[in-house]
Short mmCIF file of C-alpha atoms in Angstrom, two decimals:
data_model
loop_
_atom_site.label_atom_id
_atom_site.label_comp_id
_atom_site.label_asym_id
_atom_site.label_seq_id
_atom_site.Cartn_x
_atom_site.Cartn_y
_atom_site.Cartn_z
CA UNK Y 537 56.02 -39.88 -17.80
CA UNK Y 538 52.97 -37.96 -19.30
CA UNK Y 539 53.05 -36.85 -22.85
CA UNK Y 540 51.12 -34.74 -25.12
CA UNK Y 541 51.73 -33.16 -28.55
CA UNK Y 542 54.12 -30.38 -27.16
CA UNK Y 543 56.14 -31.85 -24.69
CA UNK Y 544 56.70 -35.12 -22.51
CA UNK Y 545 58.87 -35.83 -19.31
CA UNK Y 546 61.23 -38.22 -18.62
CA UNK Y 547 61.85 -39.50 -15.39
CA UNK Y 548 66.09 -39.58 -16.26
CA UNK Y 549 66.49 -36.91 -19.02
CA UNK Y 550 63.53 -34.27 -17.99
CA UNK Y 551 61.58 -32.31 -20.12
CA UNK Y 552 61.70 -32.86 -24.01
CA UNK Y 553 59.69 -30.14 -26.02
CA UNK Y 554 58.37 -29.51 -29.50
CA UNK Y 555 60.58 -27.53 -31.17
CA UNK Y 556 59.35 -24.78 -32.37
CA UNK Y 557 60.64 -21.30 -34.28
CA UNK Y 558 59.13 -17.67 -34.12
CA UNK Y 559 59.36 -16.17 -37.74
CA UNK Y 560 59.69 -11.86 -37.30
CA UNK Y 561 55.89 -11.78 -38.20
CA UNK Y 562 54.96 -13.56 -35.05
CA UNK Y 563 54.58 -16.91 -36.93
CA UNK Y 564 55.30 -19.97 -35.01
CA UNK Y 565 56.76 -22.93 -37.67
CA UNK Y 566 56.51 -25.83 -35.68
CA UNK Y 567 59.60 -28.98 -36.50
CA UNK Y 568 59.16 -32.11 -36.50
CA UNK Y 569 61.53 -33.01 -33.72
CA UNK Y 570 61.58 -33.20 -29.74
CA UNK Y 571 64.72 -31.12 -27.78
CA UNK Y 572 65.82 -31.12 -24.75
CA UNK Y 573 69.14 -31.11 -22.41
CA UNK Y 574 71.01 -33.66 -20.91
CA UNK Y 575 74.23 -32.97 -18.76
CA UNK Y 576 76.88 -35.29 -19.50
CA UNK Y 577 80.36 -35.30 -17.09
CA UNK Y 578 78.94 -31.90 -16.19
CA UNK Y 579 78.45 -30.27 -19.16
CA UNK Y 580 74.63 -28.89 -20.68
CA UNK Y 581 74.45 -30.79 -23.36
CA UNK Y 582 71.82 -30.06 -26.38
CA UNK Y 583 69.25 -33.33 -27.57
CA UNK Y 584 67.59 -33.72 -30.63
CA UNK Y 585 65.03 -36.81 -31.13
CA UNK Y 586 64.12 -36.79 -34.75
CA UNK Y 587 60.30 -37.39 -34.90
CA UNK Y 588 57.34 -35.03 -33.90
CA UNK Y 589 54.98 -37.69 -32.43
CA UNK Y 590 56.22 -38.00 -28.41
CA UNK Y 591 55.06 -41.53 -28.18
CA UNK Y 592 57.83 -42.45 -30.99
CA UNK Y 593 60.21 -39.84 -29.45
CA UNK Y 594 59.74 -41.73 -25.73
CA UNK Y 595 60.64 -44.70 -27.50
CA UNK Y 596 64.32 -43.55 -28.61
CA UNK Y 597 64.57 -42.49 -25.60
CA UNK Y 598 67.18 -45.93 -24.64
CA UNK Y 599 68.72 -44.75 -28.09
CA UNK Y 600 69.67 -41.78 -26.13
CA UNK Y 601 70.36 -43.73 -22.86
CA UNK Y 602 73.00 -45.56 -24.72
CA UNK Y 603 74.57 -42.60 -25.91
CA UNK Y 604 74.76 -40.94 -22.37
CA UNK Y 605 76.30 -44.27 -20.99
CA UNK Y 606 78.84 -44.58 -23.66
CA UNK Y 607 79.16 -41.05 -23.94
CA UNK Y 608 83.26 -40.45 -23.81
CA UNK Y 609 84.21 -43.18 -26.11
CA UNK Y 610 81.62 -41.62 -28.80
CA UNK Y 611 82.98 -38.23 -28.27
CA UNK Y 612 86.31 -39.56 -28.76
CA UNK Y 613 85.23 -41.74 -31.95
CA UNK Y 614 83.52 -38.63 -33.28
CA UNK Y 615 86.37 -36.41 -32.82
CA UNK Y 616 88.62 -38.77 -34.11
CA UNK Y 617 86.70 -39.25 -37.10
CA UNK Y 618 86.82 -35.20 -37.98
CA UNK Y 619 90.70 -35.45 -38.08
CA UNK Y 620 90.44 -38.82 -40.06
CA UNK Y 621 88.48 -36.96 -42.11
CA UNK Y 622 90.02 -33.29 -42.61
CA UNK Y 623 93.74 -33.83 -41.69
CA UNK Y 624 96.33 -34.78 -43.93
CA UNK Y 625 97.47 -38.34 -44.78
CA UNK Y 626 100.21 -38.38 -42.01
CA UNK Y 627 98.23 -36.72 -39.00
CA UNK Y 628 100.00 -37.50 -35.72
CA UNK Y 629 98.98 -39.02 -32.97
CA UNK Y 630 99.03 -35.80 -31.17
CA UNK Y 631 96.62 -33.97 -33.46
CA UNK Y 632 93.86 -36.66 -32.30
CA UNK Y 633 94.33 -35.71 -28.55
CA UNK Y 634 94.27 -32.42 -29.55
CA UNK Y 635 91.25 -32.17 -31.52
CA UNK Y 636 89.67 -34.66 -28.73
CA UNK Y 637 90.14 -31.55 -26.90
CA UNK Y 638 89.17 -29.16 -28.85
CA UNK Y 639 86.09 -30.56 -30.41
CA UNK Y 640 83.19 -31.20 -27.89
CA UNK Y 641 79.75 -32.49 -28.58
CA UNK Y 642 77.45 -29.73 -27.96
CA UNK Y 643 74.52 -31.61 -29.59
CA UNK Y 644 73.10 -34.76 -29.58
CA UNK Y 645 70.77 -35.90 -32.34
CA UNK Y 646 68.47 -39.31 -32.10
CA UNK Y 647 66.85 -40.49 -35.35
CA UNK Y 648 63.83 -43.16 -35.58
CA UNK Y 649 66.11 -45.07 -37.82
CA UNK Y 650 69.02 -46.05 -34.89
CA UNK Y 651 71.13 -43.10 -36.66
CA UNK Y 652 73.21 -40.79 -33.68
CA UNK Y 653 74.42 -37.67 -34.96
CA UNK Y 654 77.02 -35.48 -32.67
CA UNK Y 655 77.28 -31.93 -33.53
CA UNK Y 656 80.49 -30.70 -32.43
CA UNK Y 657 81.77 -27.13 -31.36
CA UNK Y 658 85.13 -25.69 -32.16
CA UNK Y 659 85.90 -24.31 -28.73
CA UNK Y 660 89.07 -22.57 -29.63
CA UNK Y 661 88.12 -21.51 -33.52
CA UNK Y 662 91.00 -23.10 -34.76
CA UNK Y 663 90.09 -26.24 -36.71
CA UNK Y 664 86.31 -24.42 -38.37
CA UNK Y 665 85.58 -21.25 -39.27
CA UNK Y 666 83.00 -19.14 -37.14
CA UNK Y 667 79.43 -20.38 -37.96
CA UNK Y 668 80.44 -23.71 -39.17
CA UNK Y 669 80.49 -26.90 -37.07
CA UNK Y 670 81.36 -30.69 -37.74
CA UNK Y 671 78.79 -33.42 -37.44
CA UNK Y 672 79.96 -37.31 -37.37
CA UNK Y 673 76.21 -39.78 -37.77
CA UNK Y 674 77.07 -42.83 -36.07
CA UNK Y 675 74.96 -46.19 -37.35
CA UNK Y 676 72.77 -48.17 -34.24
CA UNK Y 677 75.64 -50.03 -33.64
CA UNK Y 678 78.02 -47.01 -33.19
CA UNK Y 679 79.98 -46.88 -36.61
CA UNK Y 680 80.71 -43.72 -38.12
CA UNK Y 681 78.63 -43.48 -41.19
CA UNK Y 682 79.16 -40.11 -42.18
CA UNK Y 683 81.66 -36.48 -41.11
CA UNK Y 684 80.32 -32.98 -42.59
CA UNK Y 685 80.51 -29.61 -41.84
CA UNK Y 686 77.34 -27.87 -40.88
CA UNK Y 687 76.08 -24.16 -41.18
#
């Protein structure tokens, strides 16, 4: 792996880089965060690792190699935990496989403090409206901490 302020490899995941935004006046604002991609059971797969030195990002990296390993059963968890969350007090069984279907994790997010958060994508627009998106933060040891809706 070699590393500098902009960007670092890894041998596994690939290329993790700066991220970075254009403004319209040719600005660059520059975030304090690594991304990257990861394909998971064949699907491109968006990461996030929440710091903007790469020798601290490197080292979440088995943060994210957990996530990757485990990576169905935390899909399921976080999906699960939406309809927990937003369905009604009797929510049937059903409406879990459903959702586990409908809701896939299109981003991953590592934070320095253990913290996983999974951005999820409505992929048939029924359960969030257009432009919004649920995120479930999962503790270091995997417990759902937290379910919002994102813009």
């Amino acid at each position: 792996m070699t590393d500098s302020p902009d960007a670092f490899t890894h041998a596994w995941f690939g290329e993790f880089r700066r991220a970075r935004t254009e403004l319209g006046a040719g600005e660059v604002l520059e975030h304090d965060w690594y991304i990257g991609n990861v394909v998971v059971d064949g699907a491109e797969i968006e990461v996030m690792i929440g710091t903007g030195d790469p020798v601290r990002a490197r080292a979440l990296l088995p943060d994210l190699e957990d996530v990757v390993g485990t990576f169905a059963a935390l899909a399921r968890t976080a999906s699960d935990a939406v309809v927990t969350e937003f369905g009604g007090a009797e929510t049937a069984p059903e409406e879990f496989d459903d959702a586990a279907q409908d809701l896939r994790v299109s981003t991953i997010e590592v934070r320095e403090d253990g913290t996983v958060v999974l951005h999820l994508e409505d992929t048939c627009g029924q359960h969030f409206l257009d432009g919004y998106w649920p995120a479930v933060s999962l503790s270091a040891e995997r417990e759902v901490l937290e379910v919002s809706v994102e813009a």
